[in-house]
mmCIF file of C-alpha atoms in Angstrom:
data_model
loop_
_atom_site.group_PDB
_atom_site.id
_atom_site.type_symbol
_atom_site.label_atom_id
_atom_site.label_comp_id
_atom_site.label_asym_id
_atom_site.label_seq_id
_atom_site.Cartn_x
_atom_site.Cartn_y
_atom_site.Cartn_z
ATOM 1 C CA MET A 1 18.549 22.488 -25.156
ATOM 2 C CA ASN A 2 15.454 21.130 -26.788
ATOM 3 C CA PRO A 3 12.089 21.240 -25.251
ATOM 4 C CA MET A 4 12.100 17.758 -23.991
ATOM 5 C CA ASP A 5 15.411 18.067 -22.301
ATOM 6 C CA GLU A 6 14.225 21.320 -20.676
ATOM 7 C CA TYR A 7 11.125 19.674 -19.416
ATOM 8 C CA LEU A 8 13.010 16.622 -18.006
ATOM 9 C CA ALA A 9 15.434 18.893 -16.268
ATOM 10 C CA THR A 10 12.487 20.264 -14.219
ATOM 11 C CA LEU A 11 11.691 16.897 -12.617
ATOM 12 C CA THR A 12 13.057 16.519 -9.193
ATOM 13 C CA SER A 13 13.223 12.698 -9.259
ATOM 14 C CA PRO A 14 16.024 11.286 -11.355
ATOM 15 C CA ARG A 15 14.221 7.934 -11.786
ATOM 16 C CA THR A 16 11.035 9.603 -12.959
ATOM 17 C CA ALA A 17 13.004 11.745 -15.418
ATOM 18 C CA GLU A 18 14.662 8.556 -16.700
ATOM 19 C CA ARG A 19 11.353 6.691 -17.076
ATOM 20 C CA TYR A 20 9.686 9.654 -18.714
ATOM 21 C CA ARG A 21 12.492 10.166 -21.192
ATOM 22 C CA ALA A 22 12.166 6.603 -22.259
ATOM 23 C CA ALA A 23 8.398 6.875 -22.638
ATOM 24 C CA LEU A 24 8.608 9.973 -24.687
ATOM 25 C CA ASN A 25 11.358 8.688 -26.859
ATOM 26 C CA GLU A 26 9.264 5.558 -27.360
ATOM 27 C CA PHE A 27 6.245 7.640 -28.383
ATOM 28 C CA ALA A 28 8.375 9.622 -30.811
ATOM 29 C CA ASP A 29 9.753 6.423 -32.442
ATOM 30 C CA TRP A 30 6.176 5.018 -32.810
ATOM 31 C CA TYR A 31 4.892 8.222 -34.251
ATOM 32 C CA THR A 32 7.636 8.277 -36.877
ATOM 33 C CA GLN A 33 7.209 4.687 -37.885
ATOM 34 C CA THR A 34 3.433 5.363 -38.245
ATOM 35 C CA THR A 35 3.409 8.559 -39.952
ATOM 36 C CA GLY A 36 6.772 8.798 -41.584
ATOM 37 C CA ALA A 37 7.377 12.132 -40.055
ATOM 38 C CA SER A 38 8.957 13.504 -36.737
ATOM 39 C CA VAL A 39 6.508 14.282 -33.997
ATOM 40 C CA ASP A 40 5.619 18.004 -33.491
ATOM 41 C CA TRP A 41 4.617 18.074 -29.854
ATOM 42 C CA ASN A 42 2.817 21.370 -30.295
ATOM 43 C CA LEU A 43 0.580 20.092 -32.981
ATOM 44 C CA LEU A 44 -0.034 16.573 -31.495
ATOM 45 C CA THR A 45 -3.770 15.531 -31.367
ATOM 46 C CA ALA A 46 -5.767 13.556 -28.974
ATOM 47 C CA VAL A 47 -6.652 11.156 -31.772
ATOM 48 C CA GLU A 48 -2.922 10.280 -32.353
ATOM 49 C CA VAL A 49 -2.521 9.661 -28.613
ATOM 50 C CA LYS A 50 -5.682 7.383 -28.616
ATOM 51 C CA ASP A 51 -4.108 5.438 -31.504
ATOM 52 C CA TYR A 52 -0.826 5.075 -29.540
ATOM 53 C CA THR A 53 -2.837 3.850 -26.520
ATOM 54 C CA ALA A 54 -4.618 1.156 -28.707
ATOM 55 C CA TYR A 55 -1.233 0.160 -30.011
ATOM 56 C CA LEU A 56 0.235 -0.315 -26.490
ATOM 57 C CA GLN A 57 -2.833 -2.300 -25.516
ATOM 58 C CA THR A 58 -3.540 -4.457 -28.437
ATOM 59 C CA VAL A 59 -0.247 -4.871 -30.233
ATOM 60 C CA ARG A 60 2.252 -4.765 -27.497
ATOM 61 C CA ARG A 61 -0.287 -6.082 -24.912
ATOM 62 C CA LEU A 62 1.110 -3.953 -22.011
ATOM 63 C CA SER A 63 -0.515 -3.919 -18.637
ATOM 64 C CA SER A 64 -2.836 -0.930 -17.710
ATOM 65 C CA ALA A 65 -0.103 0.304 -15.240
ATOM 66 C CA SER A 66 2.552 0.288 -18.091
ATOM 67 C CA VAL A 67 0.282 2.059 -20.547
ATOM 68 C CA ASN A 68 -0.756 4.695 -17.819
ATOM 69 C CA LEU A 69 2.823 5.439 -17.113
ATOM 70 C CA ARG A 70 3.597 6.227 -20.803
ATOM 71 C CA LEU A 71 0.452 8.489 -20.844
ATOM 72 C CA ALA A 72 1.482 10.182 -17.684
ATOM 73 C CA ALA A 73 4.786 11.136 -19.239
ATOM 74 C CA LEU A 74 2.932 12.391 -22.340
ATOM 75 C CA ARG A 75 0.420 14.532 -20.395
ATOM 76 C CA SER A 76 3.115 16.063 -18.157
ATOM 77 C CA PHE A 77 5.334 17.056 -21.000
ATOM 78 C CA LEU A 78 2.463 18.529 -22.949
ATOM 79 C CA ARG A 79 1.332 20.494 -19.888
ATOM 80 C CA HIS A 80 4.891 21.806 -19.656
ATOM 81 C CA LEU A 81 4.543 22.975 -23.305
ATOM 82 C CA GLY A 82 1.104 24.759 -22.492
ATOM 83 C CA ARG A 83 -0.998 22.128 -24.112
ATOM 84 C CA THR A 84 -4.242 20.791 -22.449
ATOM 85 C CA LEU A 85 -4.568 17.395 -24.447
ATOM 86 C CA LYS A 86 -6.952 15.061 -22.433
ATOM 87 C CA VAL A 87 -6.661 11.437 -23.011
ATOM 88 C CA LYS A 88 -7.960 8.821 -20.605
ATOM 89 C CA GLY A 89 -5.857 5.923 -20.012
ATOM 90 C CA PRO A 90 -7.131 2.281 -19.301
ATOM 91 C CA LYS A 91 -8.725 1.677 -15.990
ATOM 92 C CA GLN A 92 -6.457 -0.127 -13.547
ATOM 93 C CA VAL A 93 -8.236 -2.831 -11.638
ATOM 94 C CA THR A 94 -6.411 -3.353 -8.348
ATOM 95 C CA PRO A 95 -6.623 -7.101 -7.329
ATOM 96 C CA PRO A 96 -7.859 -7.652 -3.880
ATOM 97 C CA VAL A 97 -5.297 -8.257 -1.119
ATOM 98 C CA LYS A 98 -5.490 -11.820 -0.024
ATOM 99 C CA ALA A 99 -6.145 -12.281 3.749
ATOM 100 C CA LEU A 100 -4.162 -14.791 5.624
ATOM 101 C CA SER A 101 -6.033 -17.880 6.790
ATOM 102 C CA ALA A 102 -5.990 -18.862 10.468
ATOM 103 C CA ARG A 103 -3.308 -21.478 9.666
ATOM 104 C CA GLU A 104 -1.069 -19.013 7.795
ATOM 105 C CA LEU A 105 -1.298 -16.383 10.517
ATOM 106 C CA GLY A 106 -0.571 -19.061 13.083
ATOM 107 C CA ARG A 107 2.495 -20.040 11.201
ATOM 108 C CA LEU A 108 3.669 -16.352 10.799
ATOM 109 C CA LEU A 109 3.198 -15.740 14.519
ATOM 110 C CA ALA A 110 5.000 -18.968 15.364
ATOM 111 C CA ALA A 111 8.047 -17.859 13.307
ATOM 112 C CA ALA A 112 8.190 -14.838 15.446
ATOM 113 C CA GLU A 113 7.888 -16.560 18.796
ATOM 114 C CA GLY A 114 11.570 -15.917 19.820
ATOM 115 C CA SER A 115 11.053 -12.110 19.809
ATOM 116 C CA THR A 116 8.551 -10.468 22.135
ATOM 117 C CA ARG A 117 8.941 -7.145 20.207
ATOM 118 C CA ASP A 118 8.164 -8.604 16.932
ATOM 119 C CA THR A 119 5.346 -10.785 18.166
ATOM 120 C CA ALA A 120 3.704 -7.646 19.654
ATOM 121 C CA ILE A 121 4.106 -5.717 16.330
ATOM 122 C CA LEU A 122 2.589 -8.588 14.326
ATOM 123 C CA ASN A 123 -0.321 -8.730 16.737
ATOM 124 C CA LEU A 124 -0.974 -4.982 16.434
ATOM 125 C CA MET A 125 -1.333 -5.240 12.661
ATOM 126 C CA ALA A 126 -3.035 -8.622 12.437
ATOM 127 C CA ARG A 127 -5.312 -8.359 15.502
ATOM 128 C CA ALA A 128 -5.774 -4.731 15.934
ATOM 129 C CA GLY A 129 -5.783 -3.497 12.282
ATOM 130 C CA LEU A 130 -2.839 -0.944 12.703
ATOM 131 C CA ARG A 131 -1.022 0.368 9.722
ATOM 132 C CA VAL A 132 2.685 0.012 9.649
ATOM 133 C CA GLY A 133 3.259 3.839 9.835
ATOM 134 C CA GLU A 134 1.000 3.877 13.026
ATOM 135 C CA VAL A 135 2.971 1.077 14.683
ATOM 136 C CA VAL A 136 6.293 2.865 14.449
ATOM 137 C CA HIS A 137 4.699 6.099 15.927
ATOM 138 C CA LEU A 138 3.417 4.397 19.027
ATOM 139 C CA ARG A 139 4.664 5.484 22.438
ATOM 140 C CA VAL A 140 4.618 3.723 25.754
ATOM 141 C CA GLY A 141 2.012 6.115 27.136
ATOM 142 C CA ASP A 142 -0.435 5.241 24.353
ATOM 143 C CA VAL A 143 -0.986 1.721 25.788
ATOM 144 C CA GLU A 144 -3.819 1.336 28.405
ATOM 145 C CA MET A 145 -4.282 -2.030 29.732
ATOM 146 C CA ASN A 146 -5.909 -3.858 32.742
ATOM 147 C CA GLY A 147 -6.798 -7.487 33.476
ATOM 148 C CA ARG A 148 -9.901 -7.580 31.266
ATOM 149 C CA SER A 149 -9.483 -4.763 28.632
ATOM 150 C CA GLY A 150 -7.102 -2.680 26.843
ATOM 151 C CA TRP A 151 -6.938 0.342 24.523
ATOM 152 C CA LEU A 152 -4.397 1.943 22.286
ATOM 153 C CA THR A 153 -4.205 5.539 21.318
ATOM 154 C CA VAL A 154 -3.155 5.563 17.613
ATOM 155 C CA ARG A 155 -1.289 8.620 16.188
ATOM 156 C CA GLY A 156 0.190 9.202 12.805
ATOM 157 C CA GLY A 157 -2.593 7.854 10.733
ATOM 158 C CA LYS A 158 -3.875 9.256 7.520
ATOM 159 C CA GLY A 159 -4.801 12.884 7.874
ATOM 160 C CA ASN A 160 -2.990 12.978 11.141
ATOM 161 C CA LYS A 161 -6.033 11.713 13.023
ATOM 162 C CA THR A 162 -5.902 10.211 16.384
ATOM 163 C CA ARG A 163 -8.074 7.390 17.486
ATOM 164 C CA ARG A 164 -8.573 4.791 20.192
ATOM 165 C CA VAL A 165 -8.365 1.073 19.259
ATOM 166 C CA PRO A 166 -9.521 -1.781 21.419
ATOM 167 C CA LEU A 167 -7.112 -4.508 22.185
ATOM 168 C CA ASN A 168 -8.177 -8.181 22.486
ATOM 169 C CA GLY A 169 -6.610 -10.566 24.924
ATOM 170 C CA GLU A 170 -4.053 -11.938 22.605
ATOM 171 C CA VAL A 171 -2.780 -8.468 21.629
ATOM 172 C CA ARG A 172 -2.724 -7.362 25.307
ATOM 173 C CA GLN A 173 -0.769 -10.467 26.189
ATOM 174 C CA ALA A 174 1.821 -9.821 23.471
ATOM 175 C CA LEU A 175 2.186 -6.166 24.477
ATOM 176 C CA LYS A 176 2.609 -7.080 28.138
ATOM 177 C CA ALA A 177 5.356 -9.638 27.364
ATOM 178 C CA TRP A 178 7.148 -6.778 25.312
ATOM 179 C CA LEU A 179 6.677 -4.202 27.897
ATOM 180 C CA ASP A 180 8.059 -6.518 30.526
ATOM 181 C CA GLU A 181 11.257 -7.139 28.476
ATOM 182 C CA ARG A 182 11.486 -3.693 27.027
ATOM 183 C CA PRO A 183 14.822 -1.948 28.259
ATOM 184 C CA GLN A 184 14.183 0.579 30.985
ATOM 185 C CA GLY A 185 15.014 4.172 30.431
ATOM 186 C CA ALA A 186 14.759 3.588 26.587
ATOM 187 C CA GLY A 187 12.711 6.660 25.969
ATOM 188 C CA ASP A 188 9.108 7.136 24.931
ATOM 189 C CA ASP A 189 8.943 5.190 21.744
ATOM 190 C CA LEU A 190 7.108 1.806 22.269
ATOM 191 C CA PHE A 191 9.314 -0.111 19.760
ATOM 192 C CA LEU A 192 12.948 0.201 19.340
ATOM 193 C CA SER A 193 15.423 -1.164 16.924
ATOM 194 C CA ARG A 194 18.218 -3.693 18.005
ATOM 195 C CA THR A 195 20.429 -0.509 18.445
ATOM 196 C CA GLY A 196 17.930 1.111 20.676
ATOM 197 C CA LYS A 197 16.782 3.655 17.992
ATOM 198 C CA PRO A 198 13.072 4.096 17.036
ATOM 199 C CA LEU A 199 11.846 1.697 14.470
ATOM 200 C CA SER A 200 11.319 2.859 10.809
ATOM 201 C CA GLU A 201 8.552 1.528 8.624
ATOM 202 C CA ARG A 202 11.217 -0.116 6.433
ATOM 203 C CA ASP A 203 12.485 -2.041 9.512
ATOM 204 C CA VAL A 204 8.994 -3.379 10.112
ATOM 205 C CA GLN A 205 8.458 -4.313 6.340
ATOM 206 C CA ARG A 206 11.777 -6.132 6.393
ATOM 207 C CA MET A 207 10.870 -7.968 9.624
ATOM 208 C CA VAL A 208 7.413 -9.134 8.234
ATOM 209 C CA ALA A 209 9.131 -10.208 5.008
ATOM 210 C CA GLU A 210 11.633 -12.388 6.885
ATOM 211 C CA TYR A 211 8.982 -14.058 8.950
ATOM 212 C CA ALA A 212 6.836 -14.660 6.064
ATOM 213 C CA ARG A 213 9.759 -16.420 4.316
ATOM 214 C CA ILE A 214 10.356 -18.530 7.361
ATOM 215 C CA ALA A 215 6.702 -19.363 7.658
ATOM 216 C CA GLY A 216 6.203 -20.046 3.892
ATOM 217 C CA VAL A 217 3.390 -17.539 3.551
ATOM 218 C CA GLU A 218 2.931 -14.413 1.469
ATOM 219 C CA ALA A 219 2.509 -11.451 3.939
ATOM 220 C CA THR A 220 3.165 -7.749 4.106
ATOM 221 C CA PRO A 221 2.049 -5.201 6.805
ATOM 222 C CA HIS A 222 -0.868 -4.372 4.640
ATOM 223 C CA THR A 223 -1.711 -8.070 4.390
ATOM 224 C CA LEU A 224 -1.902 -8.279 8.079
ATOM 225 C CA ARG A 225 -4.145 -5.174 8.282
ATOM 226 C CA HIS A 226 -6.457 -6.744 5.672
ATOM 227 C CA THR A 227 -6.445 -10.085 7.532
ATOM 228 C CA PHE A 228 -7.801 -8.236 10.603
ATOM 229 C CA ALA A 229 -10.554 -6.515 8.591
ATOM 230 C CA THR A 230 -11.621 -9.827 6.993
ATOM 231 C CA ARG A 231 -11.681 -11.724 10.235
ATOM 232 C CA ALA A 232 -13.689 -8.855 11.981
ATOM 233 C CA ILE A 233 -16.313 -8.975 9.219
ATOM 234 C CA GLU A 234 -16.505 -12.735 9.365
ATOM 235 C CA LYS A 235 -17.087 -12.468 13.155
ATOM 236 C CA GLY A 236 -20.099 -10.073 12.582
ATOM 237 C CA VAL A 237 -18.526 -6.673 13.111
ATOM 238 C CA ASP A 238 -20.438 -4.006 11.015
ATOM 239 C CA VAL A 239 -18.788 -1.863 8.588
ATOM 240 C CA ALA A 240 -19.295 1.323 10.518
ATOM 241 C CA THR A 241 -17.629 -0.001 13.575
ATOM 242 C CA LEU A 242 -14.751 -1.587 11.580
ATOM 243 C CA ALA A 243 -14.279 1.766 9.720
ATOM 244 C CA ALA A 244 -13.816 3.522 13.266
ATOM 245 C CA ILE A 245 -11.261 0.857 14.251
ATOM 246 C CA LEU A 246 -9.313 1.198 11.057
ATOM 247 C CA GLY A 247 -9.371 4.902 11.018
ATOM 248 C CA HIS A 248 -11.366 5.206 7.904
ATOM 249 C CA SER A 249 -13.358 8.437 7.409
ATOM 250 C CA ARG A 250 -15.379 7.029 4.480
ATOM 251 C CA LEU A 251 -17.191 3.553 4.635
ATOM 252 C CA GLU A 252 -16.401 3.139 0.896
ATOM 253 C CA THR A 253 -12.675 2.914 1.888
ATOM 254 C CA THR A 254 -13.447 0.143 4.358
ATOM 255 C CA GLY A 255 -15.485 -1.660 1.570
ATOM 256 C CA ARG A 256 -12.331 -2.180 -0.353
ATOM 257 C CA TYR A 257 -11.185 -4.656 2.211
ATOM 258 C CA LEU A 258 -14.192 -6.833 2.091
ATOM 259 C CA HIS A 259 -13.666 -9.634 -0.287
ATOM 260 C CA PRO A 260 -15.452 -12.768 0.837
ATOM 261 C CA THR A 261 -13.445 -16.004 0.995
ATOM 262 C CA ALA A 262 -14.379 -19.157 -1.056
ATOM 263 C CA GLU A 263 -15.297 -20.801 2.255
ATOM 264 C CA ARG A 264 -17.557 -18.093 3.257
ATOM 265 C CA ILE A 265 -19.382 -17.922 -0.122
ATOM 266 C CA GLN A 266 -19.876 -21.698 0.311
ATOM 267 C CA GLU A 267 -21.279 -21.270 3.791
ATOM 268 C CA ALA A 268 -23.715 -18.558 2.415
ATOM 269 C CA VAL A 269 -25.401 -21.007 0.060
ATOM 270 C CA GLU A 270 -25.618 -23.957 2.575
ATOM 271 C CA GLY A 271 -29.227 -24.501 3.550
ATOM 272 C CA ILE A 272 -30.791 -22.122 0.871
#
């Protein structure tokens, strides 16, 4: 078995092994076409990998993500061979998540009106800022509500941290409607699948995708959480308070959600 095959056999994910094999073979082909010789992985230099990176960017015009995937395969294989070649890939710029407008969110919620369970889930993400993984871990006992206020104990967040999240009137109303309809004796999980089993993250992702299709909007669970953060800032909630609600330990993380809309930018210059 050659060194590349030995390395690929150590990878636990068949998909990763397939992608890395293609990336390494692609590099070897480029190297041979460029130099006229077969690549000697043990003598490969950083200059040659930089030349390859430039080729991928300027000649093939690949995206930063595609270039970095190929470089990741090279780095991993070279580490396996005991090499410590350091080559920086192009910086990936993650486009900001687009928050839903009030009209888009209204259409999404309208599409779910036939299901109290789904309406409650959508409200928790869009009006309380929960992550999809936090929603599926909720238990009935995590909900505290009275006539004028409500709180939710959120577990299963990043870092296994627990926090209390305030619930506005619309979220309380949606949760009450679901709790009134939720089957008795169904266990501790707040949300159940159609078969009575606990919901999975994939169940919620599929549900959001289906309502988004019906409503004619682009939305994912993360879009809904981002929508909550955007609306909170627009209503004057300070970043530190928002970070506490969202469960962020660093304000810089919260800052990634804050992308002013065109309307807000226009409002900012009016009257100056």
